[in-house]
Coordinates of C-alpha atoms and ligand atoms in Angstrom, one line a residue:
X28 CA 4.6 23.2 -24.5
X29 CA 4.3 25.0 -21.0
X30 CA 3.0 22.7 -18.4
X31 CA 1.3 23.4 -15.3
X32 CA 2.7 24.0 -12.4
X33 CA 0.9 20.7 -11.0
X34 CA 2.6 18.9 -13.5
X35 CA 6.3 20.1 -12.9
X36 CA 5.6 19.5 -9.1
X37 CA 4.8 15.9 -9.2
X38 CA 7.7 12.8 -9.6
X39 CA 6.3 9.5 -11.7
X40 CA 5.9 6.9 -9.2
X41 CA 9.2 4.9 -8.5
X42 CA 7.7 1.6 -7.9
X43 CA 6.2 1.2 -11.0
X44 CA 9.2 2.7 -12.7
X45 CA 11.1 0.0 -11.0
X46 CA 9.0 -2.6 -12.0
X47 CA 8.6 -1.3 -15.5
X48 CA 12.5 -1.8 -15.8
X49 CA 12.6 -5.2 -14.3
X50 CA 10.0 -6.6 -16.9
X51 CA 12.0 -4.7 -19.5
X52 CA 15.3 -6.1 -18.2
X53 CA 13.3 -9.8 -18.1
X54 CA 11.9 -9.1 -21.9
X55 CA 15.9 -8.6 -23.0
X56 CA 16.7 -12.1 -22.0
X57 CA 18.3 -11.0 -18.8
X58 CA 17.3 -12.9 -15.7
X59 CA 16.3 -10.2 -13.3
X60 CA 14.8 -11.5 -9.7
X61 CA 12.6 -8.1 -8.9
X62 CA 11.8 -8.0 -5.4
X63 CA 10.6 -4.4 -6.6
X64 CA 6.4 -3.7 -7.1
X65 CA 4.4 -5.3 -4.7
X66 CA 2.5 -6.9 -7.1
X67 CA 1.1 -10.3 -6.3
X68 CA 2.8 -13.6 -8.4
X69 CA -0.4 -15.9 -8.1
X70 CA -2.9 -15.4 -10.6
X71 CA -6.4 -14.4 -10.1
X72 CA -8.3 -17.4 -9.2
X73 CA -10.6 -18.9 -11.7
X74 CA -13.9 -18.3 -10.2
X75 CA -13.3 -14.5 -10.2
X76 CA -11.8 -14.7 -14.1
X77 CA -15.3 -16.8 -14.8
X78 CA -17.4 -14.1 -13.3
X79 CA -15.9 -12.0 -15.5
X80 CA -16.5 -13.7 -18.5
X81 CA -20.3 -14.3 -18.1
X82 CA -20.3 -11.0 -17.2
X83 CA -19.1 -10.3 -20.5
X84 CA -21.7 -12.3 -22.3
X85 CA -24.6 -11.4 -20.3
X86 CA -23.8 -7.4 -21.3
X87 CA -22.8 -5.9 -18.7
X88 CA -20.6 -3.9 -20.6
X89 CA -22.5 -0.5 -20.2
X90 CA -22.3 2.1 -18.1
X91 CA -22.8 1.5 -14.1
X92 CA -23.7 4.1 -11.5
X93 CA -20.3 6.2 -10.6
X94 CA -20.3 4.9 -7.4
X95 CA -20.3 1.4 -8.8
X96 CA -22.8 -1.4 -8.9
X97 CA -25.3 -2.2 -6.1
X98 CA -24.4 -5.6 -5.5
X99 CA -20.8 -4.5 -5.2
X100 CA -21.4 -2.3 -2.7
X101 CA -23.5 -4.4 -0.6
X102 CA -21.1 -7.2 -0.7
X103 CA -18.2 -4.6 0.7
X104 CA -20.4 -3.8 3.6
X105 CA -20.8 -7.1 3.9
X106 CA -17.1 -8.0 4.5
X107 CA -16.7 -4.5 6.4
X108 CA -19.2 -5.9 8.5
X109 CA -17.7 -9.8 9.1
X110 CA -14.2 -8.9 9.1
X111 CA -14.1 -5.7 11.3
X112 CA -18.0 -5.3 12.6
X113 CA -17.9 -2.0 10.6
X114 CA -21.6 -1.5 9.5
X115 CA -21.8 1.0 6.4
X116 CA -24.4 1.6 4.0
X117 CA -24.0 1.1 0.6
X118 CA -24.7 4.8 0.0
X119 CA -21.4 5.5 2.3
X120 CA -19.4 3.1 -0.5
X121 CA -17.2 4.3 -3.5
X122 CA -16.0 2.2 -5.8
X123 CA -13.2 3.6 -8.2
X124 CA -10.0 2.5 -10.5
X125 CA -8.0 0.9 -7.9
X126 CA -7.5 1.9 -3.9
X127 CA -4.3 4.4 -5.0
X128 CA -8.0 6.1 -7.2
X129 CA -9.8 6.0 -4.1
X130 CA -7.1 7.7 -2.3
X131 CA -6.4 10.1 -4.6
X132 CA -10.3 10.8 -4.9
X133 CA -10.6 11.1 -1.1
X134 CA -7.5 13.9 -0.7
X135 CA -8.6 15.8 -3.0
X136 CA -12.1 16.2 -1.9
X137 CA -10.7 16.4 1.8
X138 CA -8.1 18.9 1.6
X139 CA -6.3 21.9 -0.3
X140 CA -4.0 24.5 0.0
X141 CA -2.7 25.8 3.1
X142 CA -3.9 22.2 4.6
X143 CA -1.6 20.1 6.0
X144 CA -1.8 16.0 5.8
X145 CA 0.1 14.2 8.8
X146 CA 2.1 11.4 6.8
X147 CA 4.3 9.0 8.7
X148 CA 7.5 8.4 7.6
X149 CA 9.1 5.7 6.1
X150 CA 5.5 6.2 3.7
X151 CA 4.1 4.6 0.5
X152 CA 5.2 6.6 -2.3
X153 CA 2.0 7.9 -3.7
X154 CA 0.7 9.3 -0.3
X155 CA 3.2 12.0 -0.6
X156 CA 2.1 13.0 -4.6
X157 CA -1.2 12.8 -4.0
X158 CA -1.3 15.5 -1.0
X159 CA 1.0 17.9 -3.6
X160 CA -1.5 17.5 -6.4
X161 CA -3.9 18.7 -4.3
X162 CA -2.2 21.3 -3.0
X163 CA -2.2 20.6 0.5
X164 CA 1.6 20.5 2.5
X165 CA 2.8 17.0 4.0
X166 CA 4.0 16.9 7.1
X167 CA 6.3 14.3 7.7
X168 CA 6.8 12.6 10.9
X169 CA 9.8 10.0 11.2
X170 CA 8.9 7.0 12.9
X171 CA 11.4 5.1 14.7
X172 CA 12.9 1.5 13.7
X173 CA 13.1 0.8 17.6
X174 CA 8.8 1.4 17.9
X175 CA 8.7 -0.8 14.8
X176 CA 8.3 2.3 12.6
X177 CA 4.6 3.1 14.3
X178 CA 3.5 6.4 14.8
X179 CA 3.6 7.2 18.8
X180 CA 0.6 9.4 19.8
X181 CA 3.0 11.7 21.5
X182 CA 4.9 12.1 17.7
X183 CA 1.7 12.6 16.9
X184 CA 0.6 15.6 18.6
X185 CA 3.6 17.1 18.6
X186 CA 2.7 17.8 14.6
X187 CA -0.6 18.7 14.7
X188 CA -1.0 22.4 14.3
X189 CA -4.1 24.8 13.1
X190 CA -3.8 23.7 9.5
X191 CA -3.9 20.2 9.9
X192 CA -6.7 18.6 8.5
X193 CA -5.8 14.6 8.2
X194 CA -3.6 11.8 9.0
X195 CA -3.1 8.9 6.3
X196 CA -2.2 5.9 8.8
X197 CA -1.3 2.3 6.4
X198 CA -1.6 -0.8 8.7
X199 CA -0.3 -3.2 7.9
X200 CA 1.9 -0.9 6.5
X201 CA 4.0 -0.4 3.0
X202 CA 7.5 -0.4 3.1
X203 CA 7.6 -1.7 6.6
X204 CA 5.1 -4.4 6.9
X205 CA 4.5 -2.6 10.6
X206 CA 0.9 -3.4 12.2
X207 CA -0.9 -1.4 15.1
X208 CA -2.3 -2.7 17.8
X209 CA -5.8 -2.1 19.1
X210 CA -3.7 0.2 21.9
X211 CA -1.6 1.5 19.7
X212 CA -5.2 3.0 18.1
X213 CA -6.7 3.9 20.9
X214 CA -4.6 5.9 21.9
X215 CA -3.7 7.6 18.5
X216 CA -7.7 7.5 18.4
X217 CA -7.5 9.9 21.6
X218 CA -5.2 12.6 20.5
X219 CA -7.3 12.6 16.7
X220 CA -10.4 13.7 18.5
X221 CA -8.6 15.7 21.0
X222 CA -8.0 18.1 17.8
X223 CA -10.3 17.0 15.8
X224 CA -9.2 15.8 12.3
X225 CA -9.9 13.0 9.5
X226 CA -8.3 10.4 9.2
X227 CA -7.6 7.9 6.0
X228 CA -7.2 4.5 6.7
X229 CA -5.4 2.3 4.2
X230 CA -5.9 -1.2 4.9
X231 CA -4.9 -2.8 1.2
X232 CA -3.0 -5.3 3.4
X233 CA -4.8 -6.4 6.2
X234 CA -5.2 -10.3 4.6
X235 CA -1.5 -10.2 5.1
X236 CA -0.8 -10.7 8.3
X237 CA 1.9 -12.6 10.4
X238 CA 2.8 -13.7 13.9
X239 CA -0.4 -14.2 15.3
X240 CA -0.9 -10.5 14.6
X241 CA -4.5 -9.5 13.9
X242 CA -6.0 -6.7 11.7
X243 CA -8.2 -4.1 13.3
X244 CA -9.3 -1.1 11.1
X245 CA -9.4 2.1 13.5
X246 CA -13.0 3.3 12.3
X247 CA -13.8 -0.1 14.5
X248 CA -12.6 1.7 18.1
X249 CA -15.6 4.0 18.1
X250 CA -18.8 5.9 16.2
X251 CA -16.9 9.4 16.9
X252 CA -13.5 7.8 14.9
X253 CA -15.0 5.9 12.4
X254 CA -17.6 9.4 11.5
X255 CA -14.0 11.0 10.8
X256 CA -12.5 8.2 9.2
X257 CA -12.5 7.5 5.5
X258 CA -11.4 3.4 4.9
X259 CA -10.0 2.3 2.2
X260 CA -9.2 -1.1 0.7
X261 CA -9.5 -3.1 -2.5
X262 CA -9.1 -6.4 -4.6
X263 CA -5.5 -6.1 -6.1
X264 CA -3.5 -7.8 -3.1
X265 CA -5.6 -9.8 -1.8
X266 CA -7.3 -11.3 -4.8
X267 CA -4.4 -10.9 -6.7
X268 CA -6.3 -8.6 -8.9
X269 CA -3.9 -6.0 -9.7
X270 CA -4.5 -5.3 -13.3
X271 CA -8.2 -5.6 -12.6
X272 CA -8.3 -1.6 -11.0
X273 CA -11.0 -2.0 -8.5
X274 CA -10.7 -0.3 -5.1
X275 CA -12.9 1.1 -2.6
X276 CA -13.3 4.2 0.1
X277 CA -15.9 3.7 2.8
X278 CA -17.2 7.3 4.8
X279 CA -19.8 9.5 5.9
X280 CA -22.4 9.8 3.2
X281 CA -20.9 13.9 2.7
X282 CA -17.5 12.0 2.0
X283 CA -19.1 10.2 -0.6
X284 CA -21.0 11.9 -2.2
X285 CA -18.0 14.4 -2.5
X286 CA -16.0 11.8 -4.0
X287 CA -18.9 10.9 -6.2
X288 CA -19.0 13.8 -7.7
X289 CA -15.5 14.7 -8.5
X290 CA -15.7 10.9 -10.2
X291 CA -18.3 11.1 -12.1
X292 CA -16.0 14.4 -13.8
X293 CA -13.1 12.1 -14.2
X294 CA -13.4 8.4 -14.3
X295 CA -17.2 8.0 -14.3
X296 CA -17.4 4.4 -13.2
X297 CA -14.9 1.8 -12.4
X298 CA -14.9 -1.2 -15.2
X299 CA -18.4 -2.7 -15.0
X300 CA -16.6 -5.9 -16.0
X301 CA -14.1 -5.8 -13.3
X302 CA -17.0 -5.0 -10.5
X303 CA -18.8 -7.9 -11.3
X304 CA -15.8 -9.8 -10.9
X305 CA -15.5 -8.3 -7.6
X306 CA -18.9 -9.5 -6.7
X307 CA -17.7 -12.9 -7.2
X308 CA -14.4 -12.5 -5.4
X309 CA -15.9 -11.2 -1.7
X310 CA -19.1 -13.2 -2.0
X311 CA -16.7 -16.5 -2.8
X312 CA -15.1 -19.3 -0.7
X313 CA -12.4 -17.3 0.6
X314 CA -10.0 -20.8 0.4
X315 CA -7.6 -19.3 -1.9
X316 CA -7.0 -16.1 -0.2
X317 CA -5.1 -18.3 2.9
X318 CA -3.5 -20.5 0.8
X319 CA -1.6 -17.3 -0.8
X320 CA -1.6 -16.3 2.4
X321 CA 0.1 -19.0 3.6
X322 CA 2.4 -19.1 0.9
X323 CA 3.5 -15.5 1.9
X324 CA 3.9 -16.5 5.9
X325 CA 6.5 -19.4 3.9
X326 CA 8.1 -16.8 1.7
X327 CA 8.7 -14.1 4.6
X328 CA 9.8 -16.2 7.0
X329 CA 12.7 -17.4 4.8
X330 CA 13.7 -14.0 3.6
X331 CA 14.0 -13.0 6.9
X332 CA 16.3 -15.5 8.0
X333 CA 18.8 -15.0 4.5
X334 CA 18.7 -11.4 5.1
X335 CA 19.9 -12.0 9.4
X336 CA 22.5 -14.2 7.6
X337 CA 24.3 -11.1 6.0
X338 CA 26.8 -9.4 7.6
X339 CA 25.3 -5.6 8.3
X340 CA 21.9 -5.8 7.5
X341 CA 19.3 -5.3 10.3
X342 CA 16.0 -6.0 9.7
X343 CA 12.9 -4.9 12.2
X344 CA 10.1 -7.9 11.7
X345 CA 7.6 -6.9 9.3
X346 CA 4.4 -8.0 11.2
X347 CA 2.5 -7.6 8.2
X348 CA 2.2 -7.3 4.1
X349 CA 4.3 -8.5 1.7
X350 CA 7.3 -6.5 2.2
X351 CA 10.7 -6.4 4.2
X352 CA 12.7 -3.0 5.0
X353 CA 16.4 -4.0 5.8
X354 CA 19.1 -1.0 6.7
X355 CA 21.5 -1.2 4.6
X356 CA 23.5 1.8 5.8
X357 CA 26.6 -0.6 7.3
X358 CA 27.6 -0.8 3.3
X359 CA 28.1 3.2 2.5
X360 CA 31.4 4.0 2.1
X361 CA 32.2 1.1 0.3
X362 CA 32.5 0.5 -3.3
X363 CA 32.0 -2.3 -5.8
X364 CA 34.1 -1.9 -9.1
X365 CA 35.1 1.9 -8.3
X366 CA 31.6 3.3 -7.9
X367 CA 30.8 4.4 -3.9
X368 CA 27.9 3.5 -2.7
X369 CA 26.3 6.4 -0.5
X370 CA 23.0 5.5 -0.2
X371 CA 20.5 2.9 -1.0
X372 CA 19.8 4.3 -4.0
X373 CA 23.4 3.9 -5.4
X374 CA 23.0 0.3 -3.7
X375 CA 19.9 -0.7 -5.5
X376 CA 21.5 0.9 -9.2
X377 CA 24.3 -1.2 -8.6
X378 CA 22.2 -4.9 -7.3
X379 CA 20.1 -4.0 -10.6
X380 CA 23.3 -3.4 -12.6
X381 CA 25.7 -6.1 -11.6
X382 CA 23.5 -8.7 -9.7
X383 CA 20.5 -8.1 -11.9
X384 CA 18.3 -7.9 -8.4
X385 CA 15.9 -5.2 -8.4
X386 CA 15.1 -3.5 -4.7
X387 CA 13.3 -0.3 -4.2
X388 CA 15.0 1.9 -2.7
X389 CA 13.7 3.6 0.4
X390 CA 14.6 7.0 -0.9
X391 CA 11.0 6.5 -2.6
X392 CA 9.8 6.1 1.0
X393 CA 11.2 8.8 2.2
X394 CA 14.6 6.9 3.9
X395 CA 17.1 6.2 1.9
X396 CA 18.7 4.2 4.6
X397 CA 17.0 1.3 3.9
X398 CA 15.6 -0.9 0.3
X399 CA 12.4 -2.4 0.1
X400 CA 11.9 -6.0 -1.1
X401 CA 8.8 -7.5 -1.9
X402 CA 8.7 -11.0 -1.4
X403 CA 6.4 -11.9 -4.3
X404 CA 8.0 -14.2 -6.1
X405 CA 8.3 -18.5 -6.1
X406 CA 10.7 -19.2 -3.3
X407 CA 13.4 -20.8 -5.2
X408 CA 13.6 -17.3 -6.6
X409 CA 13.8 -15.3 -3.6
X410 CA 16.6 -17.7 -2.5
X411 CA 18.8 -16.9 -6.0
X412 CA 17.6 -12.8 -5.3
X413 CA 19.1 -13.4 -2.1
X414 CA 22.5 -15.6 -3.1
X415 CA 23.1 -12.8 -5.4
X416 CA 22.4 -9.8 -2.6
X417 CA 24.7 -11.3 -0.3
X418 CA 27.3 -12.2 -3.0
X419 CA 27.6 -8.7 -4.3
X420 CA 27.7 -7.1 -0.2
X421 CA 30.5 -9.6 -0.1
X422 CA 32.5 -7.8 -3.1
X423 CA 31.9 -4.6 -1.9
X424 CA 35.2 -2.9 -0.3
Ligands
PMP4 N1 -2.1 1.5 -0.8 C1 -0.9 1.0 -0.6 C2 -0.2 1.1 0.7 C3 -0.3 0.3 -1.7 O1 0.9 -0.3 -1.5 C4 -0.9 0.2 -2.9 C5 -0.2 -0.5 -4.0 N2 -0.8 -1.4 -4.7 C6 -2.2 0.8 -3.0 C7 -2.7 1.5 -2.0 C8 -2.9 0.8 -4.3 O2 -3.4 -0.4 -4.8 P1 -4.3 -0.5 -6.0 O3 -4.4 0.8 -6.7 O4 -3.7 -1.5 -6.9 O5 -5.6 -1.0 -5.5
LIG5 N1 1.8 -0.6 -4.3 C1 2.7 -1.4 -4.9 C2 4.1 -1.1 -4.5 O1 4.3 -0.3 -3.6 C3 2.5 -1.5 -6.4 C4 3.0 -0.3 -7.2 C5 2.3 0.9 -6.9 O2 1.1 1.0 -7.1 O3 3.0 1.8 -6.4 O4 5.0 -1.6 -5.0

């Protein structure tokens, strides 16, 4: 069968595929410690799962409005509003299968070929499929460990050229856990409507947040940035709602109703099951959100110190999400058991293979210096994940 060219272009996405293999791995009897998806370990609190199940009962089990149901999108405005003093309409509100939906919604109905999308580098995986499947060119700009792998507005505008039509920015960011500041946005904010571009924010992490740190969505800095900036967020981390697939893009109405459209061809609504859930989880007591929260704070701050305990390994402080990025490039040249390692990825095949640890590595993120670990999983399990790292670095010659 001849495929499209779309098709042949387009590489499945690694961090599933990594996690896939880890459950499969786990399923086989072996003991795998996956510090691979970010994919929360807590389960999704009861008052959300009861929601869903009167939701059930009382029929809501038809069709909803593409965009999703009323009371969903009021209680996201709601939240936009509290958390970030963002005030949207529910009009400006689209509700689809998950945020990585939403994004993939919003690029295609923002760009196309010729275009070109400004994507920092190290970068979540999908960003960089998504802008290929809709035809547009990425260009990549390599942030720098030493600015805590934040785009600099002088990096910035070095990349923008006539074709460029949108920057995705991630804070707090996936692989690198890296947060910007309110200065840090203002003054990307400047040089963005200097040449006048979108902008997609992707602020799936912003509960997860470290050090005092605080969240602030850059549609917040201004009317003239948030009219070119499309937010996105959702349930998955937060609520630990991953296999739920709700997720959200808030825009100018034209946004919208763009990606309205082009849904109502494709998914038609998100699961009217799953949106009344939603209902339940951002209109709830928010409680159980900071105790995962503080479980994470626990969980990262213990990583961090077994991972400064290894010889090699640098590690820049993740400010935020659930996720550390250590350099692991002190340990190529080496071998374990006559196989070199070159790169992370030969590391990470070889921690799956002989320490059964699964890392991502950052190849997927575009530097291949460096593996990913997710540090969502019990504690007692991140501390075996991590006797077994250092163990194996410790064989290598
Ligand atoms: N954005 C980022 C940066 C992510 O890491 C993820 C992974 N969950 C998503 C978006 C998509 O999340 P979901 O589709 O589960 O809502
Ligand atoms: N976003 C998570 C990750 O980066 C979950 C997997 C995915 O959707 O890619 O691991």
């Amino acid at each position: 069968m001849k495929l499209a060219g779309r098709a042949l272009n387009i590489s499945p996405s690694q961090t599933l595929a990594i996690n896939a293999e880890a459950k499969a791995l786990l399923a086989r009897g072996v003991n795998v410690i996956s510090f691979g998806a970010g994919e929360p370990d807590f389960d999704t609190p009861d008052y959300i799962k009861d929601a869903a199940v009167t939701a059930i009962y009382a029929g809501k089990t038809k069709y909803t409005p593409v965009a999703g149901i009323l009371p969903l999108r009021e209680a996201i405005c709601r939240k936009l509003e509290i958390d970030q003093g963002l005030k949207y309409k529910p009009e400006q509100i689209v509700v689809s299968a998950g945020a990585k939906h939403s994004l993939y919604n919003t690029i295609q109905v923002l760009v196309q070929e010729g275009d070109e999308v400004i994507l920092p580098s190290p970068y979540w995986v999908s960003y960089m499929e998504q802008i290929k499947l809709a035809g547009a060119t990425p260009r990549i700009i390599n942030t720098r460990e030493e600015n805590g792998f934040k785009l600099t507005p002088a990096e910035l505008e070095e990349a923008i050229n006539p074709r460029t039509r949108l920057l995705i920015l991630n804070s707090p960011g996936n692989p690198t856990g890296a947060v910007y500041t309110a200065s840090d946005l203002m003054s990307l904010q400047d040089v963005i409507l200097k040449y006048d571009f979108s902008i997609i924010s992707d602020e799936i992490y912003e509960s997860f947040i470290y050090n005092g740190l605080k969240h602030i969505s850059i549609a917040s800095l201004s009317p003239e940035i948030k009219e070119r900036t499309i937010l996105i967020n959702g349930v998955s981390k937060v609520y630990s709602m991953t296999g739920w697939r709700i997720g959200y893009a808030a825009a100018v109405k034209e946004v919208a109703n763009a990606i309205i459209c082009l849904q109502s061809h494709s998914t038609s609504n998100p699961t009217s099951i799953s949106q009344e859930a939603c209902v339940a989880a951002l209109n709830g007591d928010q409680g159980t959100q900071r105790l995962m929260v503080a479980e994470y704070t626990r969980r990262r701050n213990c990583i961090l110190k077994r991972l400064a305990a290894i010889p090699g390994i640098t590690c820049c402080q993740p400010g935020g999400s659930f996720y550390v990025f250590p350099n692991v490039s002190a340990y190529f040249g080496k071998s374990y058991k006559g196989k070199v390692i070159n790169c992370a990825s030969d590391l990470a095949a070889v921690l799956l293979k002989e320490a059964h640890v699964a890392v991502v590595p950052g190849v997927v993120f575009g530097n291949d210096d460096y593996v990913r670990l997710s540090y969502v999983c019990p504690m007692e399990r991140i501390n075996v994940g991590l006797d077994r790292i250092a163990d194996l670095l410790g064989k290598l010659t």
